[in-house]
Coordinates of C-alpha atoms (C1' of nucleotides) in Angstrom, one line a residue:
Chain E
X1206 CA 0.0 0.0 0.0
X1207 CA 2.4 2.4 1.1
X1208 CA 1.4 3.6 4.1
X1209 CA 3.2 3.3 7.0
X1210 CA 0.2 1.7 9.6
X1211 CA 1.5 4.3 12.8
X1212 CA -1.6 3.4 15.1
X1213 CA -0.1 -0.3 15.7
X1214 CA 2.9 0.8 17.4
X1215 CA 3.5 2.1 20.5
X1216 CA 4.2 6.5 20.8
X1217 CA 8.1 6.3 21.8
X1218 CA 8.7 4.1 18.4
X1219 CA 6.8 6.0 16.3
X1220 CA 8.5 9.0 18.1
X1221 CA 11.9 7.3 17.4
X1222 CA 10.9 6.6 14.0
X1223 CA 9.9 10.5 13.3
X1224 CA 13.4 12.1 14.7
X1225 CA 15.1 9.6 12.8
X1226 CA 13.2 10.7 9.5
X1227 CA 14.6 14.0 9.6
X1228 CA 18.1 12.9 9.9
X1229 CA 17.6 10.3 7.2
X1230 CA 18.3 12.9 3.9
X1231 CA 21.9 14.2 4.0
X1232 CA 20.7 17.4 2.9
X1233 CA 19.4 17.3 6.4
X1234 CA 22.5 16.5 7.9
X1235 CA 24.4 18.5 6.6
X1236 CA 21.9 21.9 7.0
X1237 CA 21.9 21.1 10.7
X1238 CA 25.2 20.9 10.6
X1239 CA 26.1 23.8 8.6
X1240 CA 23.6 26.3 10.7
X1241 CA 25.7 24.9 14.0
X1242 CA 28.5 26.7 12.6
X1243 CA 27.2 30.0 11.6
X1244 CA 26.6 32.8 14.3
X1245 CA 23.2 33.0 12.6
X1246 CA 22.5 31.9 9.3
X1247 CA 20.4 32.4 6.2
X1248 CA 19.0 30.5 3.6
X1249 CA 21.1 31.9 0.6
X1250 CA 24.0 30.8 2.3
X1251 CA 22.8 27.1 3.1
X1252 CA 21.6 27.1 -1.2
X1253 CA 25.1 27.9 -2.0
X1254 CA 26.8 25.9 0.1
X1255 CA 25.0 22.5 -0.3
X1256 CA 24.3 22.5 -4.0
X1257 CA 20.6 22.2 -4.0
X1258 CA 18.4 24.7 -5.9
X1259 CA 16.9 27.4 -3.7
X1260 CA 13.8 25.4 -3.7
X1261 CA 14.2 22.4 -2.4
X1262 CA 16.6 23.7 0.5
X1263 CA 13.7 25.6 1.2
X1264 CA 11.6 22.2 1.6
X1265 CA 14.1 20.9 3.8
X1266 CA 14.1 23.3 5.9
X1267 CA 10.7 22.9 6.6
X1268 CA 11.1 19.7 7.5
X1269 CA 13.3 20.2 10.0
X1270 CA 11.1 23.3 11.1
X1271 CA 8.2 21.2 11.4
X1272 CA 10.5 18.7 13.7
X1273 CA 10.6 22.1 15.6
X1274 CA 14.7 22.0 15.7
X1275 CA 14.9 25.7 14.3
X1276 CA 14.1 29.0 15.7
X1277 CA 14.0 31.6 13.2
X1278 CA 14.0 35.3 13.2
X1279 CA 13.7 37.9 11.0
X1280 CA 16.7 40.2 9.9
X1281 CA 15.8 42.8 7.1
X1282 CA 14.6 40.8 3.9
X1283 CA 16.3 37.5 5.2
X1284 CA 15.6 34.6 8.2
X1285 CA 17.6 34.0 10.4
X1286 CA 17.8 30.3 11.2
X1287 CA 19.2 29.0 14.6
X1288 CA 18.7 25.4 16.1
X1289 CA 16.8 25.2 18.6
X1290 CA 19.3 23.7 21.3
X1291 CA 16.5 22.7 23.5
X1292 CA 14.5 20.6 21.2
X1293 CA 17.9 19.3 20.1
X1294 CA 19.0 17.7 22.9
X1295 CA 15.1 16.3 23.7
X1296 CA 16.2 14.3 20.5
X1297 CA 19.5 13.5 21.5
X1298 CA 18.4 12.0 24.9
X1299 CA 15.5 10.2 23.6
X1300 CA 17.6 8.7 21.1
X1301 CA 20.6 7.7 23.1
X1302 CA 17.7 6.3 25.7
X1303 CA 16.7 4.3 22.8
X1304 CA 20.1 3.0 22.3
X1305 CA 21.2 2.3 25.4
X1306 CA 18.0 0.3 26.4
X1307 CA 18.0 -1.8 23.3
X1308 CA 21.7 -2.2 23.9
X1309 CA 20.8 -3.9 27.6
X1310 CA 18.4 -5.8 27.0
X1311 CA 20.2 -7.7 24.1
X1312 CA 21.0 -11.2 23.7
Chain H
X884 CA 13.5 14.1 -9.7
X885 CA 13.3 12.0 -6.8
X886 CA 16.8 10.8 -6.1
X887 CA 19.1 11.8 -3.8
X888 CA 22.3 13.4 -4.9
X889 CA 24.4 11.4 -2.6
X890 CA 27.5 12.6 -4.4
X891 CA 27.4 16.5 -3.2
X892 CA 28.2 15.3 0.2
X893 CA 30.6 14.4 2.4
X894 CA 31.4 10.7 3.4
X895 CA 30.4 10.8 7.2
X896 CA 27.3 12.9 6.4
X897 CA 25.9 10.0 4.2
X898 CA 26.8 7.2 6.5
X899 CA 24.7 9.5 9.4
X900 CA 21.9 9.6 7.2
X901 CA 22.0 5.9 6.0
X902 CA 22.0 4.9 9.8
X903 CA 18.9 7.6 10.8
X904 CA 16.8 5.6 7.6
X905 CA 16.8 2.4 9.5
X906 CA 15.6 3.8 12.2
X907 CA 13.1 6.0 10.1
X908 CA 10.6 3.2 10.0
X909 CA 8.3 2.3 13.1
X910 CA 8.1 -1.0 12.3
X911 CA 12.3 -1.0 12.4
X912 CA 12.5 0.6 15.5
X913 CA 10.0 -2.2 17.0
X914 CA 12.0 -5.1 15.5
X915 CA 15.0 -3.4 16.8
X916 CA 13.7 -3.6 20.5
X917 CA 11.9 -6.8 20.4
X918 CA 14.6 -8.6 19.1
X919 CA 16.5 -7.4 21.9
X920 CA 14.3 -8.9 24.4
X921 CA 14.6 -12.4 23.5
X922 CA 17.4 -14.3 24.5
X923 CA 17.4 -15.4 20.5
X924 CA 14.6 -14.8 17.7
X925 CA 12.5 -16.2 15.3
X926 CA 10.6 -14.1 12.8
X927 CA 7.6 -15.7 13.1
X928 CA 7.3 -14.7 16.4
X929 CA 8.1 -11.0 15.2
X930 CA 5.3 -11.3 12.7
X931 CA 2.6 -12.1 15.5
X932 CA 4.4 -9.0 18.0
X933 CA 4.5 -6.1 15.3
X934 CA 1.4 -7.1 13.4
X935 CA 2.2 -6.6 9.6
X936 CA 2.2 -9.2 6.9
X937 CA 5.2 -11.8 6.9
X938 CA 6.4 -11.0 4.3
X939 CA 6.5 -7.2 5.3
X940 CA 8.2 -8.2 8.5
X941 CA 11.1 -10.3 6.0
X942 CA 11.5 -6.9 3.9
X943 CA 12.1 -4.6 7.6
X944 CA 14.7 -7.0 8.6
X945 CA 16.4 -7.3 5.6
X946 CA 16.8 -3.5 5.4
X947 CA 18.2 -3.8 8.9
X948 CA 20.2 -6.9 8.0
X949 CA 21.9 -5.0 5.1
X950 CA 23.0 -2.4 7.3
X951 CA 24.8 -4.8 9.7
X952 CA 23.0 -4.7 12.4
X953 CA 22.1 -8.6 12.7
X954 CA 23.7 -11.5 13.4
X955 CA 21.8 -14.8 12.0
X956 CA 22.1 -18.1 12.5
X957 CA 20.1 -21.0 11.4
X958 CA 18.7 -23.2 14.3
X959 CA 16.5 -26.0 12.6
X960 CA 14.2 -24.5 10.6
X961 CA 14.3 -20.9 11.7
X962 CA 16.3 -18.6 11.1
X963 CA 18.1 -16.9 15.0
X964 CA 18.3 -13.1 14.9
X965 CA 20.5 -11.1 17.0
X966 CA 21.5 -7.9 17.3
X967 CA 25.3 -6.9 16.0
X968 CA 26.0 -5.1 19.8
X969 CA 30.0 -4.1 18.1
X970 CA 28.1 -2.7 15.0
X971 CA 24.9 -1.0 17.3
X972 CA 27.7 0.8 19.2
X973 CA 28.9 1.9 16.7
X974 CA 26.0 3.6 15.5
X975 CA 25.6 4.9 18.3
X976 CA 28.6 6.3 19.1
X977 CA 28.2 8.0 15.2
X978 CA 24.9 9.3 16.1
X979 CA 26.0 10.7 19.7
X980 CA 29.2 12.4 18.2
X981 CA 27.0 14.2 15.1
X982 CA 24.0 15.7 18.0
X983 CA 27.9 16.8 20.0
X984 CA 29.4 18.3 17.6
X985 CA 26.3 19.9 16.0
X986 CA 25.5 21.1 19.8
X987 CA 28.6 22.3 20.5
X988 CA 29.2 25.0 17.4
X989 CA 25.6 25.9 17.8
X990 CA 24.9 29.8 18.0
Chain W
dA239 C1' 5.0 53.7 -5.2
dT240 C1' 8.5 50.8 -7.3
dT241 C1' 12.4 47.9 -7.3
dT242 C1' 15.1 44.4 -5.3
dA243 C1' 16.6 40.4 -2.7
dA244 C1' 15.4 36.6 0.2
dT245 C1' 12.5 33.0 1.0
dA246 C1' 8.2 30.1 0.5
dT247 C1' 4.9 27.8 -2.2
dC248 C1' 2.9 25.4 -6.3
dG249 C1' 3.0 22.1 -9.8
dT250 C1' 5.0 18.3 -11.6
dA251 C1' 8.2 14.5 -13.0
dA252 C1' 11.1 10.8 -11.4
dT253 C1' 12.1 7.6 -8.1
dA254 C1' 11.8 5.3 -3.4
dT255 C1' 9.2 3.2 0.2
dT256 C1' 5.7 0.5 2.2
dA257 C1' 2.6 -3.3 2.3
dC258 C1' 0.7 -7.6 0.9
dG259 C1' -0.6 -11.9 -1.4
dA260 C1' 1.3 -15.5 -3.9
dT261 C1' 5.0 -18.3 -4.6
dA262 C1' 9.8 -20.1 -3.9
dT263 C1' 13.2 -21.9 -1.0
dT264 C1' 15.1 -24.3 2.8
dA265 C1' 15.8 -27.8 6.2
dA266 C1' 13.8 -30.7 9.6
dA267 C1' 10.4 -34.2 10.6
dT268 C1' 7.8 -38.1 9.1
Chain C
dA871 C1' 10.6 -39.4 -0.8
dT872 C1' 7.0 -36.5 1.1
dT873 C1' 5.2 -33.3 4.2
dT874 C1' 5.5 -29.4 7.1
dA875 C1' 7.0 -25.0 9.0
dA876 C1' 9.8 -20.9 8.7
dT877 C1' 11.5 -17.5 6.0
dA878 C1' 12.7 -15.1 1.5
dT879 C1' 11.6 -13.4 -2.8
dC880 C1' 8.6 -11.7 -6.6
dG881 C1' 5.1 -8.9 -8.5
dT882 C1' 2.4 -5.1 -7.9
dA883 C1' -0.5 -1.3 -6.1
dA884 C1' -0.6 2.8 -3.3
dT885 C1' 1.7 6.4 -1.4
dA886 C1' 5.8 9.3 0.0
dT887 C1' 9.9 11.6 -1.0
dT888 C1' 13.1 14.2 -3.7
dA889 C1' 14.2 17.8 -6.9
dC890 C1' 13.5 21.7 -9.7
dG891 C1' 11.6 25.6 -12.3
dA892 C1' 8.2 29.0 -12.1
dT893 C1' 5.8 32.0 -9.4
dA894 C1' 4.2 34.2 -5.1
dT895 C1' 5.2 36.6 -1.0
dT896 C1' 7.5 39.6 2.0
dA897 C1' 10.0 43.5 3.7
dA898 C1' 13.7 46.6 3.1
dA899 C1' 15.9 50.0 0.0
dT900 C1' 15.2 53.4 -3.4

DNA sequence: ATTTAATATCGTAATATTACGATATTAAAT
DNA sequence: ATTTAATATCGTAATATTACGATATTAAAT
């Protein structure tokens, strides 16, 4: 079909499952991890440096926006993107919790 | 066009990516844990746990087979999963050191 | 008020993913 | 040798994702 069928697992997996989804494009990756560096950082910036059109850096960056890992603010005619730090680390913990307790429990 | 352009990034950027879409999938993320619960593991007991199709179950751990993270061995006529712990900590410790670094630039 | 630059959204084509039923394969049990 | 049970693979339909060009939107600069 095609659908993923979410209502038969439990919340944390399908919560696992989402956070990983954002990480799962390299374009992802590497737009999180070009914002880290900047002081602030616009979107012309992120176009020229990954080598996607304007467009579709723009989708991205929704996606991680939806995620909520961006705070943005508005300077003159360009945003401002920042991570959120907060969120961030929410995923980093619930993710290494996943780890660790997966790595426990094993055979 | 709908493929990636794995080629415009860097190596370590793809391999976090490639390790975030196993874990991008529910289903994945469940097989992941339950398979960690038993001492060893038959598939047909995955298919009655998760609740999709067998043959959807076979396609999930093949995914997660091909990215190392099983060990298999045949015991009569099942097949014995296990998790790859060396290969899992790895992951992990890929994972962990991308949210670090990416934390620790942040503006 | 008009222009300009930055970003978002729309529409669309190409490809990937998910799911399942049907069938194939495999090895033990009879 | 045949049956049985577990798992893998094939074929296919439905949907999601990725990418981009064209266009819309927005706010500052003129």
């Amino acid at each position: 079909m095609g659908v993923s069928k979410l209502e038969i697992y439990p919340q944390y997996v399908n919560d696992i499952a989402q956070i990983a989804k954002v990480f799962s494009h390299p374009a992802r990756v590497a737009i999180m991890q070009y914002i880290s560096t900047q002081e602030s950082c616009i979107c012309n910036d992120i176009v020229e440096e990954i080598g996607l059109s304007q467009s579709t850096i723009s989708q991205h960056l929704k996606v991680i926006n939806n995620a909520g890992l961006l705070k943005g603010t508005f300077e003159g005619k360009s945003v401002c993107y920042c991570i959120d730090i907060e969120r961030f680390e929410m995923f980093q913990k619930i993710v290494d919790t996943f780890f660790n307790r997966t790595k426990q429990n094993c055979c």
